[in-house]
Coordinates of C-alpha atoms in Angstrom, one line a residue:
M19 CA -99.3 21.8 -29.6
P20 CA -99.2 25.5 -30.8
A21 CA -97.1 25.9 -33.9
N22 CA -95.0 28.9 -32.7
R23 CA -93.7 26.9 -29.8
T24 CA -92.5 24.3 -32.3
A25 CA -90.6 27.0 -34.4
R26 CA -88.8 28.6 -31.4
R27 CA -87.3 25.2 -30.5
G28 CA -85.7 25.0 -34.1
S29 CA -85.2 22.0 -36.3
P30 CA -82.8 19.2 -35.3
Q31 CA -80.8 19.8 -38.6
L32 CA -80.2 23.4 -37.6
R33 CA -78.9 22.6 -34.3
L34 CA -76.6 20.0 -35.8
R35 CA -75.2 22.6 -38.3
V36 CA -74.6 25.0 -35.5
G37 CA -72.7 22.5 -33.5
L38 CA -70.6 21.3 -36.2
I39 CA -69.5 24.9 -37.2
L40 CA -68.5 25.6 -33.5
I41 CA -66.4 22.2 -33.5
A42 CA -65.0 23.1 -36.7
M43 CA -63.9 26.6 -35.4
V44 CA -62.3 25.1 -32.0
L45 CA -60.4 22.4 -34.0
S46 CA -59.2 25.3 -36.4
F47 CA -58.1 27.3 -33.4
F48 CA -56.2 24.2 -32.1
G49 CA -54.8 23.3 -35.4
A50 CA -53.4 26.8 -35.8
R51 CA -51.8 26.7 -32.5
L52 CA -50.3 23.5 -33.2
V53 CA -48.8 24.7 -36.5
Q54 CA -47.4 27.6 -34.6
L55 CA -45.8 25.5 -31.7
Q56 CA -44.4 22.8 -34.1
G57 CA -43.5 24.7 -37.2
I58 CA -43.3 28.5 -36.9
D59 CA -41.4 29.2 -33.6
P60 CA -40.9 25.8 -31.7
K61 CA -37.5 26.8 -30.2
S62 CA -38.7 29.9 -28.3
Y63 CA -41.8 28.0 -26.9
A64 CA -39.9 24.8 -25.9
A65 CA -37.4 27.3 -24.2
M66 CA -40.4 29.0 -22.4
A67 CA -41.8 25.8 -21.2
A68 CA -38.5 24.5 -20.0
K69 CA -38.0 28.0 -18.1
E70 CA -41.5 27.7 -16.6
G71 CA -41.3 23.9 -15.5
V72 CA -38.8 21.6 -17.1
Q73 CA -35.9 21.0 -14.7
T74 CA -32.6 19.4 -15.6
V75 CA -30.7 17.7 -12.7
L76 CA -27.1 16.3 -12.9
L77 CA -26.6 12.8 -12.1
P78 CA -22.9 12.5 -10.9
A79 CA -20.9 9.5 -12.0
E80 CA -19.0 7.8 -9.1
R81 CA -15.4 8.0 -9.5
G82 CA -13.5 4.8 -9.8
D83 CA -11.4 3.5 -6.9
I84 CA -7.7 3.6 -6.8
L85 CA -6.5 0.3 -5.3
D86 CA -3.5 -1.2 -3.9
R87 CA -1.9 -4.3 -5.5
N88 CA -4.3 -6.4 -3.4
G89 CA -7.4 -4.6 -4.2
V90 CA -7.6 -2.7 -1.0
P91 CA -8.9 1.0 -1.8
L92 CA -6.3 3.8 -1.3
A93 CA -9.0 6.3 -2.8
D94 CA -12.6 5.6 -3.0
S95 CA -16.0 7.3 -3.1
I96 CA -18.5 7.6 0.0
Q97 CA -22.1 8.7 0.0
G98 CA -22.5 12.5 -0.1
K99 CA -25.0 15.0 -1.2
M100 CA -25.2 18.1 -3.2
V101 CA -27.4 20.9 -1.9
V102 CA -29.9 22.5 -4.4
A103 CA -32.5 25.2 -4.6
D104 CA -35.4 26.2 -6.9
P105 CA -35.0 30.2 -6.9
L106 CA -38.8 30.4 -8.1
M107 CA -39.5 29.2 -4.5
T108 CA -36.5 30.6 -2.5
A109 CA -36.0 33.9 -3.8
D110 CA -38.5 35.7 -1.6
D111 CA -36.8 34.2 1.7
A112 CA -33.3 34.2 0.3
P113 CA -31.7 36.0 3.0
A114 CA -33.2 34.0 5.8
I115 CA -32.5 30.7 3.9
A116 CA -29.0 31.9 2.9
Q117 CA -28.3 32.4 6.8
I118 CA -29.2 28.9 7.7
L119 CA -27.3 27.1 4.8
S120 CA -24.2 29.3 5.0
T121 CA -23.7 28.5 8.7
G122 CA -24.8 24.9 8.6
L123 CA -22.6 24.2 5.4
D124 CA -19.7 26.4 6.3
I125 CA -20.2 28.2 2.9
D126 CA -19.9 31.8 1.8
Y127 CA -23.2 33.6 2.5
F128 CA -23.3 36.0 -0.4
R129 CA -22.8 33.2 -2.9
T130 CA -25.5 31.2 -1.3
L131 CA -27.7 34.3 -1.5
N132 CA -27.1 34.7 -5.2
A133 CA -28.0 31.1 -5.8
L134 CA -31.2 31.2 -3.9
R135 CA -32.3 34.4 -6.1
G136 CA -31.3 32.5 -9.2
R137 CA -28.0 33.3 -10.9
D138 CA -29.9 33.4 -14.3
E139 CA -33.2 35.1 -15.0
G140 CA -36.2 32.1 -14.8
S141 CA -33.7 29.6 -13.3
R142 CA -35.5 26.8 -11.5
F143 CA -32.3 24.9 -10.5
E144 CA -29.1 26.3 -8.7
Y145 CA -26.2 24.4 -7.0
V146 CA -25.8 25.7 -3.3
A147 CA -23.1 23.3 -2.2
R148 CA -21.3 20.1 -3.5
R149 CA -19.9 17.1 -2.2
V150 CA -21.4 17.6 1.4
P151 CA -21.4 14.6 3.8
S152 CA -24.7 13.0 4.0
T153 CA -25.5 13.7 7.7
V154 CA -24.5 17.4 7.3
A155 CA -26.5 17.9 4.4
T156 CA -29.7 16.2 5.7
D157 CA -29.2 18.0 9.2
V158 CA -29.2 21.4 7.3
L159 CA -32.2 20.5 5.1
S160 CA -34.1 19.7 8.3
Q161 CA -33.2 23.2 9.8
V162 CA -34.6 24.9 6.5
Q163 CA -37.9 22.9 6.5
E164 CA -38.3 23.3 10.3
A165 CA -38.0 27.2 9.6
G166 CA -41.0 26.9 7.3
Y167 CA -39.1 27.6 4.0
N168 CA -39.3 25.5 0.8
G169 CA -37.4 25.0 -2.4
V170 CA -34.2 23.5 -0.9
A171 CA -33.3 19.8 -1.6
V172 CA -30.6 17.3 -1.5
E173 CA -29.4 15.1 -4.3
D174 CA -26.7 12.2 -4.3
D175 CA -23.2 13.5 -5.0
P176 CA -20.4 11.1 -4.0
I177 CA -17.3 12.3 -2.1
R178 CA -13.8 11.3 -2.7
D179 CA -12.2 9.8 0.2
Y180 CA -8.7 8.5 1.3
P181 CA -9.1 5.8 3.8
A182 CA -5.6 5.7 5.0
D183 CA -5.3 9.4 5.0
D184 CA -1.6 10.2 4.3
V185 CA -0.5 6.8 2.9
A186 CA 0.7 7.1 -0.6
A187 CA -0.9 10.6 -0.8
N188 CA 1.9 12.0 -2.7
L189 CA 1.0 9.5 -5.5
L190 CA -2.7 9.7 -5.2
G191 CA -3.2 13.5 -5.3
F192 CA -6.5 14.9 -4.4
M193 CA -9.6 16.3 -5.7
G194 CA -11.1 19.8 -5.8
T195 CA -14.9 20.3 -5.6
D196 CA -15.2 19.3 -9.3
E197 CA -11.9 18.5 -10.7
P198 CA -8.7 16.6 -9.9
L199 CA -5.8 18.6 -8.7
G200 CA -2.8 16.4 -8.5
G201 CA -1.3 12.9 -8.4
F202 CA -3.1 9.8 -10.1
E203 CA -6.3 11.5 -9.7
R204 CA -5.3 14.1 -12.4
T205 CA -2.9 11.8 -14.3
F206 CA -5.6 9.1 -14.9
D207 CA -8.7 11.5 -14.5
E208 CA -10.3 10.2 -18.0
Q209 CA -10.1 6.6 -16.7
L210 CA -11.3 7.5 -13.1
S211 CA -13.9 10.0 -13.7
G212 CA -16.5 8.2 -15.9
K213 CA -19.3 10.5 -17.4
D214 CA -22.1 12.2 -15.5
G215 CA -25.7 11.6 -16.5
S216 CA -28.8 13.9 -16.3
A217 CA -32.6 13.7 -15.5
R218 CA -35.1 16.0 -17.0
Y219 CA -38.6 16.4 -15.5
T220 CA -41.6 18.8 -15.4
I221 CA -42.2 20.8 -12.1
G222 CA -45.5 22.1 -11.3
G223 CA -46.2 23.9 -7.9
G224 CA -43.1 22.6 -6.6
N225 CA -43.6 19.1 -7.3
R226 CA -43.0 16.8 -10.0
V227 CA -45.9 16.5 -12.9
P228 CA -46.7 12.8 -13.2
L229 CA -47.6 13.1 -16.8
G230 CA -44.9 15.7 -17.7
E231 CA -41.5 15.2 -19.0
N232 CA -39.5 12.5 -17.4
S233 CA -36.2 11.4 -19.2
V234 CA -33.0 10.0 -17.8
V235 CA -29.6 9.5 -19.3
P236 CA -27.7 7.2 -16.8
A237 CA -24.3 8.2 -15.4
R238 CA -21.3 6.0 -16.3
N239 CA -19.1 5.4 -13.5
G240 CA -15.4 5.6 -13.6
E241 CA -13.0 2.5 -13.8
A242 CA -10.9 1.5 -11.1
L243 CA -7.1 2.0 -11.2
R244 CA -5.0 -0.9 -9.7
T245 CA -1.3 0.3 -8.6
T246 CA 1.6 -1.9 -7.6
I247 CA 1.6 -0.3 -4.0
D248 CA 1.2 -2.5 -1.0
L249 CA -0.8 -0.5 1.4
D250 CA 0.8 -2.1 4.7
L251 CA 4.3 -2.0 3.4
Q252 CA 3.9 1.6 2.1
W253 CA 2.6 2.5 5.5
F254 CA 5.6 1.0 7.2
T255 CA 8.1 2.6 4.7
Q256 CA 6.6 6.1 5.5
R257 CA 6.7 5.7 9.0
V258 CA 10.3 4.6 9.1
L259 CA 11.2 7.5 6.8
T260 CA 9.5 10.1 9.0
Q261 CA 11.5 8.8 12.1
T262 CA 14.7 9.0 10.3
L263 CA 13.9 12.6 9.3
Q264 CA 12.8 13.5 12.9
K265 CA 15.8 11.7 14.3
Y266 CA 18.4 13.6 12.0
R267 CA 16.4 16.8 11.8
A268 CA 16.3 16.5 8.0
E269 CA 14.6 18.6 5.4
S270 CA 13.0 15.7 3.4
G271 CA 13.5 12.4 2.3
V272 CA 12.3 9.4 0.0
A273 CA 12.1 5.6 0.4
L274 CA 11.0 2.9 -1.8
V275 CA 10.9 -0.7 -2.3
M276 CA 11.0 -2.4 -5.6
D277 CA 10.2 -6.1 -6.6
T278 CA 13.7 -7.0 -8.0
R279 CA 12.1 -9.4 -10.7
T280 CA 9.1 -7.3 -12.0
G281 CA 10.2 -3.6 -11.5
E282 CA 6.9 -2.9 -9.5
L283 CA 7.1 -0.4 -6.9
L284 CA 5.7 -1.8 -3.8
A285 CA 6.2 1.3 -1.7
L286 CA 7.3 4.7 -2.7
A287 CA 7.3 7.2 0.3
D288 CA 7.8 10.8 0.5
A289 CA 8.3 12.7 3.7
P290 CA 7.0 15.2 4.6
T291 CA 3.7 14.2 3.4
F292 CA 0.1 15.3 3.9
D293 CA -3.5 13.9 4.5
A294 CA -5.2 13.5 1.2
N295 CA -8.5 14.3 2.9
K296 CA -7.2 17.6 4.1
P297 CA -4.8 19.0 1.3
L298 CA -5.5 22.6 2.0
E299 CA -3.8 22.1 5.3
A300 CA -0.7 21.1 3.7
D301 CA 2.4 23.1 2.6
K302 CA 2.4 23.5 -1.3
E303 CA 5.8 21.9 -1.6
D304 CA 4.7 18.8 0.2
L305 CA 1.9 17.9 -2.2
G306 CA 3.9 16.3 -5.1
S307 CA 6.2 13.3 -5.1
R308 CA 9.8 14.3 -4.4
A309 CA 11.0 10.7 -5.3
L310 CA 10.4 11.8 -9.0
S311 CA 10.5 15.7 -9.0
D312 CA 13.6 16.2 -6.9
A313 CA 17.0 15.9 -8.8
Y314 CA 20.1 15.7 -6.6
E315 CA 23.5 14.2 -7.1
P316 CA 23.5 10.5 -6.1
G317 CA 27.0 10.3 -4.3
S318 CA 28.7 7.1 -3.9
V319 CA 25.7 4.9 -4.5
E320 CA 26.5 5.5 -8.2
K321 CA 29.9 3.8 -7.9
V322 CA 28.2 0.4 -8.1
L323 CA 27.1 1.4 -11.7
T324 CA 30.8 2.5 -12.7
A325 CA 32.1 -0.8 -11.1
A326 CA 29.5 -3.0 -13.0
S327 CA 30.2 -1.2 -16.0
L328 CA 34.1 -1.6 -15.8
I329 CA 33.7 -5.3 -15.0
D330 CA 31.3 -5.9 -17.9
A331 CA 33.7 -4.2 -20.4
G332 CA 36.5 -6.3 -19.1
K333 CA 38.3 -3.3 -17.8
V334 CA 38.7 -4.5 -14.2
T335 CA 38.1 -7.5 -11.9
P336 CA 36.7 -7.5 -8.3
R337 CA 40.3 -8.7 -7.0
Q338 CA 42.2 -6.4 -9.0
K339 CA 44.9 -4.3 -7.0
F340 CA 45.1 -0.6 -6.8
R341 CA 47.5 1.7 -4.8
I342 CA 45.4 4.7 -3.5
P343 CA 47.2 7.8 -2.7
S344 CA 46.4 10.2 0.1
Q345 CA 45.3 12.7 -2.7
L346 CA 44.8 12.6 -6.3
N347 CA 45.9 15.7 -8.2
R348 CA 43.8 16.0 -11.5
Q349 CA 43.6 18.8 -13.9
D350 CA 41.3 21.4 -12.1
R351 CA 41.3 20.3 -8.6
P352 CA 42.5 17.5 -6.3
I353 CA 40.3 14.6 -5.6
G354 CA 40.2 13.2 -2.0
D355 CA 38.3 10.7 -0.1
W356 CA 35.9 11.1 2.7
F357 CA 38.2 9.5 5.3
D358 CA 42.0 10.6 6.1
H359 CA 44.7 8.1 5.0
G360 CA 48.1 7.8 3.6
N361 CA 49.0 5.6 0.8
I362 CA 46.8 2.5 1.1
R363 CA 46.3 -0.7 -1.1
L364 CA 42.7 -1.6 -2.0
T365 CA 41.2 -4.1 -4.4
M366 CA 38.4 -3.1 -6.7
T367 CA 36.1 -4.7 -4.0
G368 CA 37.8 -2.8 -1.4
I369 CA 37.4 0.5 -3.1
L370 CA 33.6 -0.2 -3.2
A371 CA 33.4 -1.5 0.5
K372 CA 35.5 1.6 1.7
S373 CA 33.8 4.0 -0.7
S374 CA 37.1 5.5 -2.1
N375 CA 36.6 8.3 -4.6
I376 CA 40.3 8.2 -5.5
G377 CA 40.2 4.5 -6.2
T378 CA 37.0 4.7 -8.3
V379 CA 38.5 7.5 -10.5
L380 CA 41.7 5.4 -11.0
A381 CA 39.7 2.4 -12.2
A382 CA 37.6 4.6 -14.4
D383 CA 40.6 5.9 -16.1
A384 CA 40.1 2.6 -18.4
F385 CA 37.0 4.5 -19.8
T386 CA 36.6 7.3 -22.1
P387 CA 33.8 9.7 -21.2
Q388 CA 31.8 8.3 -24.1
E389 CA 32.1 4.6 -22.8
L390 CA 31.1 5.6 -19.2
T391 CA 28.0 7.7 -20.4
T392 CA 26.8 5.1 -22.6
Y393 CA 26.7 2.5 -19.8
L394 CA 24.9 5.2 -17.5
R395 CA 22.3 5.8 -20.0
A396 CA 21.7 2.2 -20.3
F397 CA 21.3 1.9 -16.5
G398 CA 18.6 4.8 -16.9
L399 CA 20.1 7.8 -15.8
G400 CA 19.4 11.2 -17.6
Q401 CA 15.9 10.2 -18.6
R402 CA 12.6 9.8 -17.2
T403 CA 11.2 6.7 -15.9
D404 CA 7.5 7.5 -17.0
V405 CA 5.7 5.7 -14.2
G406 CA 2.8 8.0 -14.5
V407 CA 3.6 10.6 -12.0
R408 CA 3.4 14.3 -13.2
G409 CA 6.4 16.6 -13.0
E410 CA 9.1 14.1 -13.1
S411 CA 12.6 15.3 -13.5
P412 CA 14.9 13.5 -16.1
G413 CA 18.0 14.4 -14.0
I414 CA 21.2 15.6 -15.8
L415 CA 23.8 13.6 -17.4
T416 CA 26.3 15.4 -19.7
D417 CA 26.8 13.7 -23.1
G418 CA 30.0 11.7 -23.5
D419 CA 30.9 13.8 -26.8
V420 CA 31.2 16.9 -24.8
M421 CA 32.1 15.6 -21.3
T422 CA 35.5 16.7 -20.0
S423 CA 37.9 14.3 -18.3
Q424 CA 37.3 16.4 -15.1
T425 CA 33.6 15.9 -15.3
K426 CA 34.1 12.1 -16.1
D427 CA 36.3 11.7 -12.9
R428 CA 33.5 13.3 -10.8
V429 CA 30.6 11.4 -12.6
A430 CA 32.4 8.1 -11.8
F431 CA 32.0 8.6 -8.2
G432 CA 28.5 10.1 -8.0
Q433 CA 29.0 14.1 -8.6
S434 CA 28.5 16.3 -11.5
L435 CA 25.4 14.5 -12.4
S436 CA 21.9 14.4 -11.1
V437 CA 19.0 11.6 -10.6
N438 CA 15.6 11.3 -9.2
A439 CA 15.1 8.7 -6.5
V440 CA 13.2 6.1 -8.8
Q441 CA 15.7 6.4 -11.4
M442 CA 18.6 5.5 -9.0
A443 CA 16.6 2.7 -7.4
A444 CA 15.9 1.2 -10.8
A445 CA 19.6 1.3 -11.7
V446 CA 20.7 -0.5 -8.5
N447 CA 18.0 -2.9 -9.2
T448 CA 19.4 -3.8 -12.5
I449 CA 22.5 -5.3 -10.6
A450 CA 20.0 -7.2 -8.3
N451 CA 18.3 -8.5 -11.6
G452 CA 21.3 -10.1 -13.0
G453 CA 22.2 -7.2 -15.2
V454 CA 18.7 -6.7 -16.8
R455 CA 17.3 -3.2 -16.2
I456 CA 13.4 -3.7 -16.1
A457 CA 11.4 -0.3 -16.2
P458 CA 9.8 0.5 -12.9
S459 CA 6.1 0.4 -12.6
L460 CA 3.4 1.9 -10.2
I461 CA 0.4 0.7 -12.2
Q462 CA -0.7 -2.9 -12.7
G463 CA -1.6 -3.8 -16.3
S464 CA -1.9 -0.9 -18.3
A465 CA -3.3 2.8 -18.2
T466 CA -2.9 5.8 -20.3
T467 CA -1.9 9.1 -18.8
D468 CA -3.7 12.5 -19.6
E469 CA -0.5 13.1 -21.9
G470 CA -1.4 10.0 -23.9
V471 CA 1.6 7.7 -22.6
A472 CA 0.8 4.0 -21.9
V473 CA 2.1 3.0 -18.6
G474 CA 2.0 0.0 -16.3
T475 CA 3.6 -3.4 -15.7
D476 CA 2.1 -4.5 -19.3
N477 CA 4.4 -1.8 -20.9
A478 CA 7.5 -2.4 -18.7
E479 CA 10.6 -2.9 -21.1
A480 CA 13.7 -5.1 -20.0
T481 CA 16.9 -4.3 -21.3
R482 CA 20.1 -6.0 -20.7
V483 CA 22.7 -3.4 -19.5
V484 CA 25.6 -5.6 -18.2
S485 CA 26.2 -9.4 -18.3
E486 CA 24.9 -11.7 -15.5
R487 CA 28.4 -12.5 -14.5
A488 CA 29.3 -8.9 -14.2
A489 CA 26.0 -8.1 -12.2
R490 CA 26.8 -11.3 -9.8
Q491 CA 30.5 -10.1 -9.3
T492 CA 29.3 -6.6 -8.4
A493 CA 26.4 -8.0 -6.0
R494 CA 29.4 -9.9 -4.2
M495 CA 31.5 -6.8 -3.9
M496 CA 28.3 -5.0 -2.6
E497 CA 28.0 -7.6 0.1
R498 CA 31.4 -6.4 1.6
V499 CA 29.9 -3.0 2.1
T500 CA 27.6 -4.5 4.9
H501 CA 30.3 -6.7 6.4
E502 CA 31.6 -5.7 9.9
G503 CA 35.3 -4.8 9.6
A504 CA 35.4 -4.9 5.6
G505 CA 32.8 -2.3 4.8
V506 CA 31.6 1.1 6.1
A507 CA 27.9 0.2 6.6
P508 CA 27.4 -3.0 8.7
M509 CA 24.4 -1.1 10.3
A510 CA 22.7 -1.6 6.8
A511 CA 22.7 -5.6 6.9
V512 CA 19.5 -7.4 7.7
P513 CA 20.1 -9.9 10.3
G514 CA 20.0 -13.5 8.9
Y515 CA 20.2 -12.4 5.2
L516 CA 23.1 -11.8 2.9
T517 CA 22.8 -8.1 2.3
A518 CA 24.3 -6.1 -0.8
G519 CA 24.2 -2.3 -0.5
K520 CA 26.1 0.9 -1.2
T521 CA 26.2 4.2 0.7
G522 CA 25.9 7.6 -0.7
T523 CA 26.8 11.1 0.4
A524 CA 26.8 14.0 -1.9
Q525 CA 26.8 17.7 -1.6
R526 CA 23.7 19.5 -2.4
V527 CA 23.3 22.3 -5.0
D528 CA 21.5 25.6 -4.3
D529 CA 19.1 26.4 -7.0
E530 CA 19.7 30.1 -6.8
C531 CA 23.4 30.4 -6.8
G532 CA 23.9 27.1 -8.7
C533 CA 26.7 26.3 -6.1
Y534 CA 27.2 23.7 -3.3
D535 CA 25.5 25.2 -0.3
G536 CA 27.1 23.0 2.4
S537 CA 24.2 20.6 2.9
T538 CA 24.1 17.0 2.1
T539 CA 22.1 14.3 0.6
V540 CA 23.0 10.9 2.3
S541 CA 21.6 7.5 1.0
F542 CA 21.6 3.9 0.8
G543 CA 20.7 1.5 -1.8
G544 CA 20.8 -2.3 -2.2
F545 CA 19.0 -5.6 -2.0
A546 CA 18.6 -9.0 -0.3
P547 CA 19.1 -12.0 -0.2
A548 CA 22.3 -11.0 -2.0
D549 CA 22.7 -14.3 -3.7
D550 CA 19.0 -14.5 -4.7
P551 CA 17.6 -11.0 -4.7
R552 CA 13.8 -10.4 -4.0
F553 CA 13.5 -6.7 -3.2
T554 CA 15.6 -3.6 -3.9
V555 CA 15.5 -0.8 -1.4
Y556 CA 16.6 2.7 -1.6
V557 CA 16.6 5.6 0.9
A558 CA 17.8 9.1 0.5
V559 CA 17.6 11.7 3.1
H560 CA 18.0 15.5 2.2
S561 CA 19.7 18.0 4.4
P562 CA 20.2 16.2 7.7
G563 CA 20.8 18.6 10.4
I564 CA 22.9 16.2 12.4
D565 CA 26.2 14.9 11.0
G566 CA 26.2 11.3 9.5
G567 CA 26.7 9.7 6.2
G568 CA 24.7 7.2 4.2
A569 CA 25.9 4.3 6.5
T570 CA 24.7 6.0 9.7
V571 CA 21.7 7.9 8.6
A572 CA 20.1 6.0 5.7
G573 CA 21.6 2.6 6.4
P574 CA 19.4 1.7 9.5
A575 CA 16.1 2.8 7.7
F576 CA 17.2 0.6 4.7
A577 CA 17.8 -2.2 6.9
R578 CA 14.4 -1.7 8.8
I579 CA 12.5 -1.4 5.5
L580 CA 14.1 -4.3 3.7
G581 CA 13.7 -6.7 6.8
Y582 CA 10.0 -5.9 6.9
A583 CA 9.4 -6.4 3.1
L584 CA 11.1 -10.0 3.3
G585 CA 9.2 -11.0 6.4
R586 CA 5.9 -9.9 5.0
Y587 CA 6.4 -11.7 1.9
G588 CA 7.7 -14.7 3.6
V589 CA 11.2 -14.7 1.9
P590 CA 13.5 -17.2 3.7
P591 CA 17.2 -16.6 4.1
T592 CA 19.0 -18.6 1.5
G593 CA 21.8 -19.9 3.8
G594 CA 24.2 -18.9 1.2
K595 CA 27.9 -18.4 2.1
A596 CA 29.0 -14.7 2.8
S597 CA 31.3 -13.2 0.3
R598 CA 34.9 -13.4 1.3
L599 CA 36.2 -11.1 -1.6
P600 CA 39.6 -9.4 -0.3
V601 CA 39.4 -5.7 0.3
E602 CA 43.0 -5.0 0.8
W603 CA 46.3 -6.6 -0.3

């Protein structure tokens, strides 16, 4: 072989050295690049990578259910979808895609257009619509794909649903797109909401890159909230209340059922109400709970508190005799009764059964203002119940130290003070519960409000207000209210049961002038069986358009609701003997 041919090929050692030099140069280049990426400017390059191909997707937490006392959902979450877009793929066709999406999803065209073009430069992920029913979302996505466009997708996004529509809506509240806007949804949002998760993955060519970033932080679903509400009893109570308002052309009303022994509210109805699935269709004033936010004069239902307090203090007895004049002249104005009469003779029981303002004032003369208000505050008047409903009014009860004798006279029979419906029901329930006031509850167990207050049956306090003997005597007096011939409200009696109750009719105050406007609030509160109370019911009807008092307007509704509750829970009549306390002498 010629020597020059061998020289042209080169020696193996030379080729090896050249190869090693080239490999060293390549490794040096990659090493320098690695130092640059990891040490010199890692954040900018990570951001660039994320902008170009790493996508973060929200994994929504499923909101906790709101349950009735039996575990039946009052509010739950159903399958829904979010519609999202990748602006890198949708920007060029944004007007056409926006037309399909805005029409199919009933959303704003221009906001949709902005999302498809990317609200931020380089965006690869934009929300188009949230909380969309699954069938609607998938149908619209099909339309986009059939039109030949890419870059639109759907992801899971639970929708809040209220299976019973308007049942307990004033308590439950409702949800906006991303936040609670009222009721328990807002008050207990921290417990219900849970915590959203997220997923990060790399996108290339519109698809996930198998070997790219792929990390998931799972969502933590919210916890359920169990209420004391009985769904069926709540439904019935709302229907009876609504029918009563319609019959008497009333402005609004409330009705509630309380477990006498535990203070649990089994039903708390407001009317008018709204469909929690369609809150935007409701009048703003109908969205909250009037049973807690509206303060009004209780009228003569308050007389049972005055009577029980006087009996407990040893100032009167149920059989004590009073001479009742046709009019009682006091310092600032004369006091009259709701019915015309001359000089009559009533017992303390008769004063309650006939609902005499004059008789109540004469009996309450045994009290100083301080003594009367001390009892009324122990019954819970003038202070919030704190059951977990936002916007509760504490009502108004003037301190005894500054209360005039004229004000004390009116407070004794239910004027010149204000209450909310739950306050008043809990006060009447104190008589039913043997003189022990048990704080009302709407939540089973314990839950913490957004204001940091622990509420629920685990936190309900029991306080003795009057003796068991005084409560029992007052209950026997209240029986006479529902007796034909003895009292004013036989229509409030529940057939087959001993029924104790009290009527109320009070003038309403106009907020603008601070004066009585000529309208009234009529009410009825009581319990059954009177000799072994199981449920306390309270009904208040505001501004009825047809003349009537607590006995004729609220009394029949009271009887229907109480009768249904007794039947639903299988409470048998006691077979006890009806009260025969004398009303006249």
